[in-house]
């Protein structure tokens, strides 16, 4: 009997639901997806994630696992007999966790402020985000993936933001490809993977959604 796996999230979420979907796809794990709109008041996120009260939430056999990077590690350990997400070498694993944590802590705040604010706040956010992109491009170097020749933990963590790149470029008025060509070549390699293509949201729809949020935030 197959495991019962449910993923609670909202399709354009910047809390990187995509990372969990990519990981499940790489492992070949079937799951049920339940749309949970954060703008509609419901007790579900509070019940499933009582500490942070937010999505995404992965539910496996009735047990909830919160936070996308924790979900990645959980998926890798539970379905360990298929595609490895984290390297087995302890040092390489520590490095992957470090860069995953960097993405988790550094990207969300400036990313949404680039498309969701104006004025000095947006200028500062854009400066910070460009610095973070530069740091990640430097770390990537000439490697095909962050794990070297292998698509893995850090690649999945960063591709969680990919659907929002186009919106970030539009409202931030800059080109990621012009500024960070190696990073864009990396995204193209990632997009050759079926697990990635099937998991990411449409970038043009994300821009439409960003306009909706900007109106809600009073900046449009």
mmCIF file of C-alpha atoms in Angstrom:
data_model
loop_
_atom_site.group_PDB
_atom_site.id
_atom_site.type_symbol
_atom_site.label_atom_id
_atom_site.label_comp_id
_atom_site.label_asym_id
_atom_site.label_seq_id
_atom_site.Cartn_x
_atom_site.Cartn_y
_atom_site.Cartn_z
ATOM 1 C CA UNK A 1 0.000 0.000 0.000
ATOM 2 C CA UNK A 2 1.380 3.426 -0.967
ATOM 3 C CA UNK A 3 2.225 5.996 1.698
ATOM 4 C CA UNK A 4 -0.355 8.719 2.270
ATOM 5 C CA UNK A 5 1.376 11.972 1.365
ATOM 6 C CA UNK A 6 -0.413 15.333 1.321
ATOM 7 C CA UNK A 7 1.076 18.734 0.512
ATOM 8 C CA UNK A 8 -0.719 21.845 1.762
ATOM 9 C CA UNK A 9 0.260 25.037 -0.013
ATOM 10 C CA UNK A 10 -0.729 27.838 -2.372
ATOM 11 C CA UNK A 11 0.468 27.708 -5.996
ATOM 12 C CA UNK A 12 2.358 31.056 -6.104
ATOM 13 C CA UNK A 13 3.773 30.779 -2.578
ATOM 14 C CA UNK A 14 7.220 32.287 -2.016
ATOM 15 C CA UNK A 15 7.688 29.918 0.904
ATOM 16 C CA UNK A 16 9.141 27.612 -1.744
ATOM 17 C CA UNK A 17 6.501 24.915 -2.045
ATOM 18 C CA UNK A 18 8.310 24.177 -5.308
ATOM 19 C CA UNK A 19 11.259 22.707 -3.415
ATOM 20 C CA UNK A 20 9.091 20.053 -1.803
ATOM 21 C CA UNK A 21 7.350 19.234 -5.081
ATOM 22 C CA UNK A 22 10.689 18.829 -6.887
ATOM 23 C CA UNK A 23 12.005 16.564 -4.128
ATOM 24 C CA UNK A 24 8.905 14.352 -4.212
ATOM 25 C CA UNK A 25 9.132 14.160 -8.004
ATOM 26 C CA UNK A 26 12.819 13.201 -7.903
ATOM 27 C CA UNK A 27 11.948 10.429 -5.458
ATOM 28 C CA UNK A 28 8.974 9.286 -7.511
ATOM 29 C CA UNK A 29 6.575 9.805 -4.592
ATOM 30 C CA UNK A 30 2.900 10.326 -5.419
ATOM 31 C CA UNK A 31 1.085 12.876 -3.282
ATOM 32 C CA UNK A 32 -2.195 14.721 -2.916
ATOM 33 C CA UNK A 33 -2.035 18.486 -3.263
ATOM 34 C CA UNK A 34 -4.446 20.662 -1.276
ATOM 35 C CA UNK A 35 -4.674 24.335 -2.190
ATOM 36 C CA UNK A 36 -4.550 26.593 0.879
ATOM 37 C CA UNK A 37 -5.019 30.291 0.099
ATOM 38 C CA UNK A 38 -3.214 32.340 2.794
ATOM 39 C CA UNK A 39 -5.507 35.314 2.099
ATOM 40 C CA UNK A 40 -8.586 33.290 3.073
ATOM 41 C CA UNK A 41 -8.927 32.846 6.826
ATOM 42 C CA UNK A 42 -8.847 29.189 7.800
ATOM 43 C CA UNK A 43 -7.706 27.239 10.836
ATOM 44 C CA UNK A 44 -5.841 24.669 8.717
ATOM 45 C CA UNK A 45 -2.340 26.279 8.718
ATOM 46 C CA UNK A 46 -2.676 26.910 12.465
ATOM 47 C CA UNK A 47 -3.565 23.283 13.083
ATOM 48 C CA UNK A 48 -0.878 21.832 10.813
ATOM 49 C CA UNK A 49 1.882 24.351 11.669
ATOM 50 C CA UNK A 50 0.968 25.752 15.114
ATOM 51 C CA UNK A 51 4.358 27.442 15.676
ATOM 52 C CA UNK A 52 4.771 29.473 12.477
ATOM 53 C CA UNK A 53 1.140 29.204 11.304
ATOM 54 C CA UNK A 54 2.112 29.140 7.646
ATOM 55 C CA UNK A 55 2.452 26.912 4.612
ATOM 56 C CA UNK A 56 3.844 24.733 3.068
ATOM 57 C CA UNK A 57 3.071 21.728 5.223
ATOM 58 C CA UNK A 58 3.899 18.155 4.223
ATOM 59 C CA UNK A 59 1.716 15.474 5.794
ATOM 60 C CA UNK A 60 3.026 11.907 5.736
ATOM 61 C CA UNK A 61 0.893 9.174 7.247
ATOM 62 C CA UNK A 62 -0.930 11.768 9.356
ATOM 63 C CA UNK A 63 2.273 13.410 10.657
ATOM 64 C CA UNK A 64 2.961 17.003 9.664
ATOM 65 C CA UNK A 65 6.424 18.216 8.632
ATOM 66 C CA UNK A 66 6.864 21.999 8.415
ATOM 67 C CA UNK A 67 9.422 24.272 6.732
ATOM 68 C CA UNK A 68 10.588 23.458 3.208
ATOM 69 C CA UNK A 69 14.260 22.633 3.931
ATOM 70 C CA UNK A 70 13.262 20.335 6.770
ATOM 71 C CA UNK A 71 10.821 18.704 4.364
ATOM 72 C CA UNK A 72 13.659 18.140 1.874
ATOM 73 C CA UNK A 73 15.748 16.324 4.477
ATOM 74 C CA UNK A 74 12.745 14.333 5.665
ATOM 75 C CA UNK A 75 11.883 13.244 2.121
ATOM 76 C CA UNK A 76 15.499 12.268 1.490
ATOM 77 C CA UNK A 77 15.660 10.132 4.631
ATOM 78 C CA UNK A 78 12.248 8.471 4.337
ATOM 79 C CA UNK A 79 12.631 7.528 0.662
ATOM 80 C CA UNK A 80 16.373 6.875 0.896
ATOM 81 C CA UNK A 81 16.372 4.016 -1.618
ATOM 82 C CA UNK A 82 15.799 6.373 -4.565
ATOM 83 C CA UNK A 83 17.474 9.534 -5.902
ATOM 84 C CA UNK A 84 19.718 11.056 -3.174
ATOM 85 C CA UNK A 85 19.046 14.741 -2.453
ATOM 86 C CA UNK A 86 21.792 15.284 0.128
ATOM 87 C CA UNK A 87 25.317 13.926 -0.381
ATOM 88 C CA UNK A 88 26.463 11.045 1.812
ATOM 89 C CA UNK A 89 29.853 12.624 2.619
ATOM 90 C CA UNK A 90 29.513 14.456 5.984
ATOM 91 C CA UNK A 91 31.469 17.547 4.872
ATOM 92 C CA UNK A 92 29.599 17.883 1.590
ATOM 93 C CA UNK A 93 26.328 17.384 3.444
ATOM 94 C CA UNK A 94 27.264 20.151 5.908
ATOM 95 C CA UNK A 95 28.123 22.475 3.012
ATOM 96 C CA UNK A 96 24.806 21.748 1.295
ATOM 97 C CA UNK A 97 22.925 22.502 4.496
ATOM 98 C CA UNK A 98 24.880 25.746 4.929
ATOM 99 C CA UNK A 99 23.967 27.037 1.466
ATOM 100 C CA UNK A 100 20.396 25.846 1.798
ATOM 101 C CA UNK A 101 20.169 27.819 5.038
ATOM 102 C CA UNK A 102 21.717 30.849 3.305
ATOM 103 C CA UNK A 103 18.996 30.758 0.651
ATOM 104 C CA UNK A 104 16.282 30.214 3.237
ATOM 105 C CA UNK A 105 17.396 33.136 5.415
ATOM 106 C CA UNK A 106 18.625 35.616 2.824
ATOM 107 C CA UNK A 107 16.294 35.401 -0.164
ATOM 108 C CA UNK A 108 12.690 35.649 0.935
ATOM 109 C CA UNK A 109 12.704 39.111 2.531
ATOM 110 C CA UNK A 110 14.534 41.080 -0.199
ATOM 111 C CA UNK A 111 12.801 39.098 -2.961
ATOM 112 C CA UNK A 112 9.290 40.093 -1.948
ATOM 113 C CA UNK A 113 10.356 43.666 -1.164
ATOM 114 C CA UNK A 114 11.725 44.078 -4.700
ATOM 115 C CA UNK A 115 8.308 43.377 -6.214
ATOM 116 C CA UNK A 116 6.142 44.376 -3.254
ATOM 117 C CA UNK A 117 7.517 47.780 -2.180
ATOM 118 C CA UNK A 118 8.590 51.096 -3.706
ATOM 119 C CA UNK A 119 11.042 53.853 -2.918
ATOM 120 C CA UNK A 120 13.998 53.483 -0.581
ATOM 121 C CA UNK A 121 12.774 50.167 0.821
ATOM 122 C CA UNK A 122 12.760 48.656 -2.671
ATOM 123 C CA UNK A 123 16.175 50.155 -3.514
ATOM 124 C CA UNK A 124 17.720 48.626 -0.385
ATOM 125 C CA UNK A 125 16.066 45.267 -1.020
ATOM 126 C CA UNK A 126 17.306 45.224 -4.619
ATOM 127 C CA UNK A 127 20.865 45.971 -3.472
ATOM 128 C CA UNK A 128 20.729 43.153 -0.911
ATOM 129 C CA UNK A 129 19.232 40.682 -3.389
ATOM 130 C CA UNK A 130 21.859 41.435 -6.025
ATOM 131 C CA UNK A 131 24.563 40.816 -3.444
ATOM 132 C CA UNK A 132 22.989 37.467 -2.545
ATOM 133 C CA UNK A 133 22.750 36.474 -6.214
ATOM 134 C CA UNK A 134 26.415 37.380 -6.627
ATOM 135 C CA UNK A 135 27.379 35.277 -3.607
ATOM 136 C CA UNK A 136 25.514 32.292 -5.015
ATOM 137 C CA UNK A 137 26.976 32.719 -8.493
ATOM 138 C CA UNK A 138 30.461 32.826 -6.985
ATOM 139 C CA UNK A 139 29.760 29.656 -5.012
ATOM 140 C CA UNK A 140 28.459 27.941 -8.162
ATOM 141 C CA UNK A 141 31.602 28.867 -10.098
ATOM 142 C CA UNK A 142 32.059 26.613 -13.125
ATOM 143 C CA UNK A 143 30.217 23.653 -11.611
ATOM 144 C CA UNK A 144 27.128 22.349 -13.463
ATOM 145 C CA UNK A 145 25.210 22.207 -10.162
ATOM 146 C CA UNK A 146 25.832 23.315 -6.601
ATOM 147 C CA UNK A 147 26.621 19.722 -5.715
ATOM 148 C CA UNK A 148 29.139 19.477 -8.537
ATOM 149 C CA UNK A 149 27.953 17.113 -11.260
ATOM 150 C CA UNK A 150 24.882 16.132 -9.254
ATOM 151 C CA UNK A 151 21.554 18.000 -8.996
ATOM 152 C CA UNK A 152 20.690 18.116 -5.301
ATOM 153 C CA UNK A 153 19.735 19.926 -2.113
ATOM 154 C CA UNK A 154 20.990 23.458 -2.859
ATOM 155 C CA UNK A 155 19.770 23.389 -6.455
ATOM 156 C CA UNK A 156 16.297 22.390 -5.297
ATOM 157 C CA UNK A 157 16.275 25.057 -2.570
ATOM 158 C CA UNK A 158 17.168 27.883 -4.976
ATOM 159 C CA UNK A 159 14.889 26.692 -7.781
ATOM 160 C CA UNK A 160 12.066 27.166 -5.313
ATOM 161 C CA UNK A 161 12.369 30.879 -6.110
ATOM 162 C CA UNK A 162 12.737 30.505 -9.862
ATOM 163 C CA UNK A 163 9.084 31.165 -10.726
ATOM 164 C CA UNK A 164 9.425 34.601 -9.127
ATOM 165 C CA UNK A 165 12.622 35.574 -10.986
ATOM 166 C CA UNK A 166 10.688 37.198 -13.841
ATOM 167 C CA UNK A 167 8.560 39.279 -11.449
ATOM 168 C CA UNK A 168 11.657 40.298 -9.506
ATOM 169 C CA UNK A 169 13.317 41.419 -12.744
ATOM 170 C CA UNK A 170 10.246 43.337 -13.893
ATOM 171 C CA UNK A 171 9.612 45.323 -10.731
ATOM 172 C CA UNK A 172 13.279 45.582 -9.793
ATOM 173 C CA UNK A 173 14.151 46.785 -13.311
ATOM 174 C CA UNK A 174 17.204 44.612 -13.839
ATOM 175 C CA UNK A 175 18.162 41.473 -15.754
ATOM 176 C CA UNK A 176 19.383 38.437 -13.849
ATOM 177 C CA UNK A 177 20.859 37.045 -17.066
ATOM 178 C CA UNK A 178 22.824 40.249 -17.748
ATOM 179 C CA UNK A 179 24.091 40.484 -14.179
ATOM 180 C CA UNK A 180 24.626 36.780 -13.451
ATOM 181 C CA UNK A 181 25.023 34.759 -16.673
ATOM 182 C CA UNK A 182 26.413 31.660 -14.927
ATOM 183 C CA UNK A 183 23.377 31.568 -12.668
ATOM 184 C CA UNK A 184 21.042 31.680 -15.662
ATOM 185 C CA UNK A 185 22.963 28.867 -17.363
ATOM 186 C CA UNK A 186 22.495 26.886 -14.172
ATOM 187 C CA UNK A 187 18.723 27.501 -14.228
ATOM 188 C CA UNK A 188 18.601 26.263 -17.819
ATOM 189 C CA UNK A 189 20.304 23.022 -16.800
ATOM 190 C CA UNK A 190 17.833 22.602 -13.936
ATOM 191 C CA UNK A 191 14.923 23.215 -16.308
ATOM 192 C CA UNK A 192 16.005 20.207 -18.350
ATOM 193 C CA UNK A 193 14.819 18.028 -15.484
ATOM 194 C CA UNK A 194 11.235 16.796 -15.645
ATOM 195 C CA UNK A 195 10.895 17.093 -11.859
ATOM 196 C CA UNK A 196 11.604 20.833 -12.073
ATOM 197 C CA UNK A 197 9.468 21.623 -15.111
ATOM 198 C CA UNK A 198 6.439 19.898 -13.603
ATOM 199 C CA UNK A 199 6.846 21.622 -10.220
ATOM 200 C CA UNK A 200 7.363 25.307 -11.010
ATOM 201 C CA UNK A 201 4.566 27.826 -11.453
ATOM 202 C CA UNK A 202 4.133 29.829 -14.665
ATOM 203 C CA UNK A 203 6.244 33.006 -14.421
ATOM 204 C CA UNK A 204 3.749 35.174 -16.332
ATOM 205 C CA UNK A 205 0.953 34.122 -13.977
ATOM 206 C CA UNK A 206 3.239 34.977 -11.069
ATOM 207 C CA UNK A 207 3.615 38.521 -12.461
ATOM 208 C CA UNK A 208 -0.181 38.827 -12.675
ATOM 209 C CA UNK A 209 -0.428 37.629 -9.087
ATOM 210 C CA UNK A 210 2.289 40.106 -8.029
ATOM 211 C CA UNK A 211 0.149 42.944 -9.395
ATOM 212 C CA UNK A 212 -2.763 41.676 -7.282
ATOM 213 C CA UNK A 213 -0.570 41.612 -4.179
ATOM 214 C CA UNK A 214 0.854 45.067 -4.924
ATOM 215 C CA UNK A 215 -2.698 46.419 -4.941
ATOM 216 C CA UNK A 216 -3.393 44.666 -1.652
ATOM 217 C CA UNK A 217 -0.192 46.170 -0.232
ATOM 218 C CA UNK A 218 -1.130 49.634 -1.522
ATOM 219 C CA UNK A 219 1.867 50.106 -3.812
ATOM 220 C CA UNK A 220 0.076 49.795 -7.169
#
